[in-house]
Amino acid sequence: MTELSLPARAYLLACDTARNRLPDRERVALLVRAAALTDLVLRGQVADDGGRPAVTGAGGTGHLVLDDLLAELTAEPHRKWRAWVRRGARGTLHSLEAQLDAAGVITLRTSRVLGLFPRRRPEVREPASAAALRDEVRAALRGDAPVSADIAALTSLAAAVELGDVLPRAERRRHRDRLARLEEQAGAAVPALRKVIRELRAARTAAISAASGGGGG
């Protein structure tokens, strides 16, 4: 899978290949968006400039999702990392899925919930390769040896978005120092993603609490 972009590998990392689904499309969309930002950092085409991603490299990457994001960053350079993780995340996810489907990496099936609401279900064409990617990320977290920048980034991103079936919470806590070292290789999009996930979790908790309070009244 080395020929795939970082957001493509992050997407495959999140896929539940046994059930042909994503655990949480909203979180995976944020993961993919942050992975695209991180990929541009690792390629030397984006750098941190006072808390904002700044385009530094010329030319395209050959990956449509990354090139689209580069164009967005160039057009609106004032936004901070956290805003870029959120902004356009759903569209980036849809675009990536369409490309992976066209490339034969996944088969994207659409069903309807209650016959009304469309639901996308990805079937990974090579589940063994996806499983190997998960093993590589887990080994990066548990080990002490240096790892490549892209694997360090994938591990950091998976931890930040709280992919529990890939990196369980207990593992993330146990290897907190290791995660901090890996994150140093990944760049500013990872802590931005973590903040967005915390905000999302807090908003969901507040909504559940409000609904419970409303029901009790």
PDB file of N, CA and C in Angstrom, residues 136-196:
ATOM      1  N   GLU A 136       1.065  -2.933  11.403  1.00  0.00           N
ATOM      2  CA  GLU A 136       2.220  -2.046  11.338  1.00  0.00           C
ATOM      3  C   GLU A 136       2.043  -0.858  12.284  1.00  0.00           C
ATOM      4  N   VAL A 137       0.836  -0.329  12.337  1.00  0.00           N
ATOM      5  CA  VAL A 137       0.550   0.799  13.221  1.00  0.00           C
ATOM      6  C   VAL A 137       0.639   0.369  14.690  1.00  0.00           C
ATOM      7  N   ARG A 138       0.078  -0.791  14.996  1.00  0.00           N
ATOM      8  CA  ARG A 138       0.148  -1.288  16.374  1.00  0.00           C
ATOM      9  C   ARG A 138       1.587  -1.537  16.804  1.00  0.00           C
ATOM     10  N   ALA A 139       2.383  -2.085  15.900  1.00  0.00           N
ATOM     11  CA  ALA A 139       3.792  -2.347  16.206  1.00  0.00           C
ATOM     12  C   ALA A 139       4.544  -1.042  16.423  1.00  0.00           C
ATOM     13  N   ALA A 140       4.184  -0.008  15.662  1.00  0.00           N
ATOM     14  CA  ALA A 140       4.836   1.293  15.821  1.00  0.00           C
ATOM     15  C   ALA A 140       4.553   1.874  17.199  1.00  0.00           C
ATOM     16  N   LEU A 141       3.323   1.667  17.690  1.00  0.00           N
ATOM     17  CA  LEU A 141       2.962   2.183  19.011  1.00  0.00           C
ATOM     18  C   LEU A 141       3.674   1.411  20.118  1.00  0.00           C
ATOM     19  N   ARG A 142       3.735   0.095  19.991  1.00  0.00           N
ATOM     20  CA  ARG A 142       4.245  -0.747  21.070  1.00  0.00           C
ATOM     21  C   ARG A 142       5.759  -0.840  21.113  1.00  0.00           C
ATOM     22  N   GLY A 143       6.413  -0.537  19.994  1.00  0.00           N
ATOM     23  CA  GLY A 143       7.854  -0.714  19.934  1.00  0.00           C
ATOM     24  C   GLY A 143       8.629   0.527  20.320  1.00  0.00           C
ATOM     25  N   ASP A 144       9.940   0.396  20.261  1.00  0.00           N
ATOM     26  CA  ASP A 144      10.830   1.515  20.572  1.00  0.00           C
ATOM     27  C   ASP A 144      11.689   1.914  19.378  1.00  0.00           C
ATOM     28  N   ALA A 145      11.707   1.097  18.357  1.00  0.00           N
ATOM     29  CA  ALA A 145      12.566   1.356  17.205  1.00  0.00           C
ATOM     30  C   ALA A 145      12.019   2.515  16.373  1.00  0.00           C
ATOM     31  N   PRO A 146      12.888   3.248  15.691  1.00  0.00           N
ATOM     32  CA  PRO A 146      12.429   4.318  14.803  1.00  0.00           C
ATOM     33  C   PRO A 146      11.530   3.759  13.694  1.00  0.00           C
ATOM     34  N   VAL A 147      10.547   4.544  13.286  1.00  0.00           N
ATOM     35  CA  VAL A 147       9.659   4.152  12.190  1.00  0.00           C
ATOM     36  C   VAL A 147       9.638   5.277  11.173  1.00  0.00           C
ATOM     37  N   SER A 148       9.170   4.969   9.975  1.00  0.00           N
ATOM     38  CA  SER A 148       9.096   5.984   8.931  1.00  0.00           C
ATOM     39  C   SER A 148       8.117   7.084   9.321  1.00  0.00           C
ATOM     40  N   ALA A 149       8.269   8.248   8.710  1.00  0.00           N
ATOM     41  CA  ALA A 149       7.426   9.398   9.050  1.00  0.00           C
ATOM     42  C   ALA A 149       5.956   9.124   8.748  1.00  0.00           C
ATOM     43  N   ASP A 150       5.678   8.383   7.675  1.00  0.00           N
ATOM     44  CA  ASP A 150       4.278   8.136   7.341  1.00  0.00           C
ATOM     45  C   ASP A 150       3.617   7.184   8.339  1.00  0.00           C
ATOM     46  N   ILE A 151       4.343   6.187   8.807  1.00  0.00           N
ATOM     47  CA  ILE A 151       3.776   5.280   9.812  1.00  0.00           C
ATOM     48  C   ILE A 151       3.636   5.996  11.155  1.00  0.00           C
ATOM     49  N   ALA A 152       4.604   6.835  11.490  1.00  0.00           N
ATOM     50  CA  ALA A 152       4.477   7.639  12.708  1.00  0.00           C
ATOM     51  C   ALA A 152       3.231   8.519  12.629  1.00  0.00           C
ATOM     52  N   ALA A 153       2.992   9.087  11.455  1.00  0.00           N
ATOM     53  CA  ALA A 153       1.819   9.944  11.271  1.00  0.00           C
ATOM     54  C   ALA A 153       0.530   9.149  11.359  1.00  0.00           C
ATOM     55  N   LEU A 154       0.477   7.999  10.702  1.00  0.00           N
ATOM     56  CA  LEU A 154      -0.726   7.163  10.758  1.00  0.00           C
ATOM     57  C   LEU A 154      -1.039   6.745  12.188  1.00  0.00           C
ATOM     58  N   THR A 155      -0.014   6.370  12.928  1.00  0.00           N
ATOM     59  CA  THR A 155      -0.211   5.951  14.316  1.00  0.00           C
ATOM     60  C   THR A 155      -0.729   7.112  15.157  1.00  0.00           C
ATOM     61  N   SER A 156      -0.141   8.275  14.972  1.00  0.00           N
ATOM     62  CA  SER A 156      -0.561   9.460  15.716  1.00  0.00           C
ATOM     63  C   SER A 156      -1.986   9.860  15.368  1.00  0.00           C
ATOM     64  N   LEU A 157      -2.326   9.795  14.091  1.00  0.00           N
ATOM     65  CA  LEU A 157      -3.674  10.158  13.638  1.00  0.00           C
ATOM     66  C   LEU A 157      -4.714   9.183  14.172  1.00  0.00           C
ATOM     67  N   ALA A 158      -4.390   7.888  14.127  1.00  0.00           N
ATOM     68  CA  ALA A 158      -5.329   6.874  14.630  1.00  0.00           C
ATOM     69  C   ALA A 158      -5.581   7.070  16.121  1.00  0.00           C
ATOM     70  N   ALA A 159      -4.539   7.440  16.863  1.00  0.00           N
ATOM     71  CA  ALA A 159      -4.695   7.687  18.296  1.00  0.00           C
ATOM     72  C   ALA A 159      -5.509   8.958  18.547  1.00  0.00           C
ATOM     73  N   ALA A 160      -5.238   9.992  17.769  1.00  0.00           N
ATOM     74  CA  ALA A 160      -5.927  11.276  17.962  1.00  0.00           C
ATOM     75  C   ALA A 160      -7.420  11.166  17.686  1.00  0.00           C
ATOM     76  N   VAL A 161      -7.780  10.354  16.671  1.00  0.00           N
ATOM     77  CA  VAL A 161      -9.194  10.210  16.314  1.00  0.00           C
ATOM     78  C   VAL A 161      -9.868   9.122  17.138  1.00  0.00           C
ATOM     79  N   GLU A 162      -9.088   8.470  17.989  1.00  0.00           N
ATOM     80  CA  GLU A 162      -9.574   7.457  18.922  1.00  0.00           C
ATOM     81  C   GLU A 162     -10.190   6.252  18.203  1.00  0.00           C
ATOM     82  N   LEU A 163      -9.410   5.682  17.278  1.00  0.00           N
ATOM     83  CA  LEU A 163      -9.830   4.446  16.608  1.00  0.00           C
ATOM     84  C   LEU A 163      -9.592   3.282  17.566  1.00  0.00           C
ATOM     85  N   GLY A 164     -10.576   3.008  18.389  1.00  0.00           N
ATOM     86  CA  GLY A 164     -10.405   2.039  19.459  1.00  0.00           C
ATOM     87  C   GLY A 164     -10.180   0.622  19.006  1.00  0.00           C
ATOM     88  N   ASP A 165     -10.718   0.246  17.840  1.00  0.00           N
ATOM     89  CA  ASP A 165     -10.499  -1.121  17.373  1.00  0.00           C
ATOM     90  C   ASP A 165      -9.117  -1.295  16.757  1.00  0.00           C
ATOM     91  N   VAL A 166      -8.429  -0.186  16.485  1.00  0.00           N
ATOM     92  CA  VAL A 166      -7.057  -0.243  15.983  1.00  0.00           C
ATOM     93  C   VAL A 166      -6.075  -0.059  17.139  1.00  0.00           C
ATOM     94  N   LEU A 167      -6.276   1.006  17.890  1.00  0.00           N
ATOM     95  CA  LEU A 167      -5.440   1.299  19.055  1.00  0.00           C
ATOM     96  C   LEU A 167      -6.360   1.503  20.260  1.00  0.00           C
ATOM     97  N   PRO A 168      -6.597   0.458  21.053  1.00  0.00           N
ATOM     98  CA  PRO A 168      -7.489   0.572  22.206  1.00  0.00           C
ATOM     99  C   PRO A 168      -7.038   1.665  23.178  1.00  0.00           C
ATOM    100  N   ARG A 169      -7.988   2.186  23.910  1.00  0.00           N
ATOM    101  CA  ARG A 169      -7.717   3.284  24.840  1.00  0.00           C
ATOM    102  C   ARG A 169      -6.618   2.925  25.834  1.00  0.00           C
ATOM    103  N   ALA A 170      -6.674   1.722  26.364  1.00  0.00           N
ATOM    104  CA  ALA A 170      -5.660   1.307  27.334  1.00  0.00           C
ATOM    105  C   ALA A 170      -4.263   1.314  26.719  1.00  0.00           C
ATOM    106  N   GLU A 171      -4.174   0.911  25.464  1.00  0.00           N
ATOM    107  CA  GLU A 171      -2.879   0.913  24.772  1.00  0.00           C
ATOM    108  C   GLU A 171      -2.381   2.342  24.570  1.00  0.00           C
ATOM    109  N   ARG A 172      -3.294   3.224  24.198  1.00  0.00           N
ATOM    110  CA  ARG A 172      -2.902   4.620  23.979  1.00  0.00           C
ATOM    111  C   ARG A 172      -2.379   5.241  25.273  1.00  0.00           C
ATOM    112  N   ARG A 173      -3.020   4.915  26.374  1.00  0.00           N
ATOM    113  CA  ARG A 173      -2.568   5.438  27.661  1.00  0.00           C
ATOM    114  C   ARG A 173      -1.224   4.840  28.069  1.00  0.00           C
ATOM    115  N   ARG A 174      -1.088   3.537  27.860  1.00  0.00           N
ATOM    116  CA  ARG A 174       0.136   2.846  28.272  1.00  0.00           C
ATOM    117  C   ARG A 174       1.355   3.376  27.515  1.00  0.00           C
ATOM    118  N   HIS A 175       1.134   3.739  26.256  1.00  0.00           N
ATOM    119  CA  HIS A 175       2.257   4.166  25.410  1.00  0.00           C
ATOM    120  C   HIS A 175       2.182   5.666  25.100  1.00  0.00           C
ATOM    121  N   ARG A 176       1.754   6.431  26.074  1.00  0.00           N
ATOM    122  CA  ARG A 176       1.575   7.873  25.879  1.00  0.00           C
ATOM    123  C   ARG A 176       2.879   8.566  25.474  1.00  0.00           C
ATOM    124  N   ASP A 177       3.975   8.194  26.105  1.00  0.00           N
ATOM    125  CA  ASP A 177       5.262   8.819  25.778  1.00  0.00           C
ATOM    126  C   ASP A 177       5.690   8.481  24.358  1.00  0.00           C
ATOM    127  N   ARG A 178       5.469   7.234  23.968  1.00  0.00           N
ATOM    128  CA  ARG A 178       5.798   6.820  22.609  1.00  0.00           C
ATOM    129  C   ARG A 178       4.966   7.604  21.597  1.00  0.00           C
ATOM    130  N   LEU A 179       3.686   7.789  21.889  1.00  0.00           N
ATOM    131  CA  LEU A 179       2.814   8.556  20.999  1.00  0.00           C
ATOM    132  C   LEU A 179       3.307   9.991  20.844  1.00  0.00           C
ATOM    133  N   ALA A 180       3.748  10.571  21.928  1.00  0.00           N
ATOM    134  CA  ALA A 180       4.253  11.946  21.877  1.00  0.00           C
ATOM    135  C   ALA A 180       5.452  12.048  20.948  1.00  0.00           C
ATOM    136  N   ARG A 181       6.328  11.038  20.996  1.00  0.00           N
ATOM    137  CA  ARG A 181       7.503  11.059  20.121  1.00  0.00           C
ATOM    138  C   ARG A 181       7.110  10.869  18.657  1.00  0.00           C
ATOM    139  N   LEU A 182       6.154   9.980  18.420  1.00  0.00           N
ATOM    140  CA  LEU A 182       5.698   9.756  17.051  1.00  0.00           C
ATOM    141  C   LEU A 182       5.017  11.007  16.492  1.00  0.00           C
ATOM    142  N   GLU A 183       4.271  11.674  17.353  1.00  0.00           N
ATOM    143  CA  GLU A 183       3.535  12.863  16.910  1.00  0.00           C
ATOM    144  C   GLU A 183       4.476  13.976  16.471  1.00  0.00           C
ATOM    145  N   GLU A 184       5.657  14.026  17.051  1.00  0.00           N
ATOM    146  CA  GLU A 184       6.619  15.052  16.672  1.00  0.00           C
ATOM    147  C   GLU A 184       6.997  14.949  15.198  1.00  0.00           C
ATOM    148  N   GLN A 185       6.922  13.742  14.650  1.00  0.00           N
ATOM    149  CA  GLN A 185       7.252  13.542  13.248  1.00  0.00           C
ATOM    150  C   GLN A 185       6.106  13.927  12.320  1.00  0.00           C
ATOM    151  N   ALA A 186       4.891  14.053  12.860  1.00  0.00           N
ATOM    152  CA  ALA A 186       3.701  14.176  12.020  1.00  0.00           C
ATOM    153  C   ALA A 186       3.303  15.615  11.706  1.00  0.00           C
ATOM    154  N   GLY A 187       3.586  16.543  12.592  1.00  0.00           N
ATOM    155  CA  GLY A 187       3.226  17.925  12.315  1.00  0.00           C
ATOM    156  C   GLY A 187       1.972  18.385  13.036  1.00  0.00           C
ATOM    157  N   ALA A 188       1.545  19.603  12.713  1.00  0.00           N
ATOM    158  CA  ALA A 188       0.521  20.312  13.483  1.00  0.00           C
ATOM    159  C   ALA A 188      -0.893  19.805  13.278  1.00  0.00           C
ATOM    160  N   ALA A 189      -1.154  19.036  12.229  1.00  0.00           N
ATOM    161  CA  ALA A 189      -2.526  18.577  11.988  1.00  0.00           C
ATOM    162  C   ALA A 189      -2.986  17.580  13.044  1.00  0.00           C
ATOM    163  N   VAL A 190      -2.069  16.835  13.642  1.00  0.00           N
ATOM    164  CA  VAL A 190      -2.456  15.813  14.623  1.00  0.00           C
ATOM    165  C   VAL A 190      -3.028  16.429  15.896  1.00  0.00           C
ATOM    166  N   PRO A 191      -2.344  17.374  16.548  1.00  0.00           N
ATOM    167  CA  PRO A 191      -2.964  17.998  17.721  1.00  0.00           C
ATOM    168  C   PRO A 191      -4.241  18.750  17.375  1.00  0.00           C
ATOM    169  N   ALA A 192      -4.325  19.302  16.174  1.00  0.00           N
ATOM    170  CA  ALA A 192      -5.557  19.965  15.750  1.00  0.00           C
ATOM    171  C   ALA A 192      -6.696  18.959  15.655  1.00  0.00           C
ATOM    172  N   LEU A 193      -6.408  17.782  15.108  1.00  0.00           N
ATOM    173  CA  LEU A 193      -7.418  16.727  15.017  1.00  0.00           C
ATOM    174  C   LEU A 193      -7.866  16.302  16.402  1.00  0.00           C
ATOM    175  N   ARG A 194      -6.942  16.156  17.326  1.00  0.00           N
ATOM    176  CA  ARG A 194      -7.293  15.746  18.685  1.00  0.00           C
ATOM    177  C   ARG A 194      -8.258  16.753  19.319  1.00  0.00           C
ATOM    178  N   LYS A 195      -7.993  18.046  19.121  1.00  0.00           N
ATOM    179  CA  LYS A 195      -8.878  19.075  19.661  1.00  0.00           C
ATOM    180  C   LYS A 195     -10.277  18.984  19.062  1.00  0.00           C
ATOM    181  N   VAL A 196     -10.350  18.747  17.748  1.00  0.00           N
ATOM    182  CA  VAL A 196     -11.648  18.640  17.084  1.00  0.00           C
ATOM    183  C   VAL A 196     -12.418  17.437  17.610  1.00  0.00           C
TER     184      VAL A 196
END
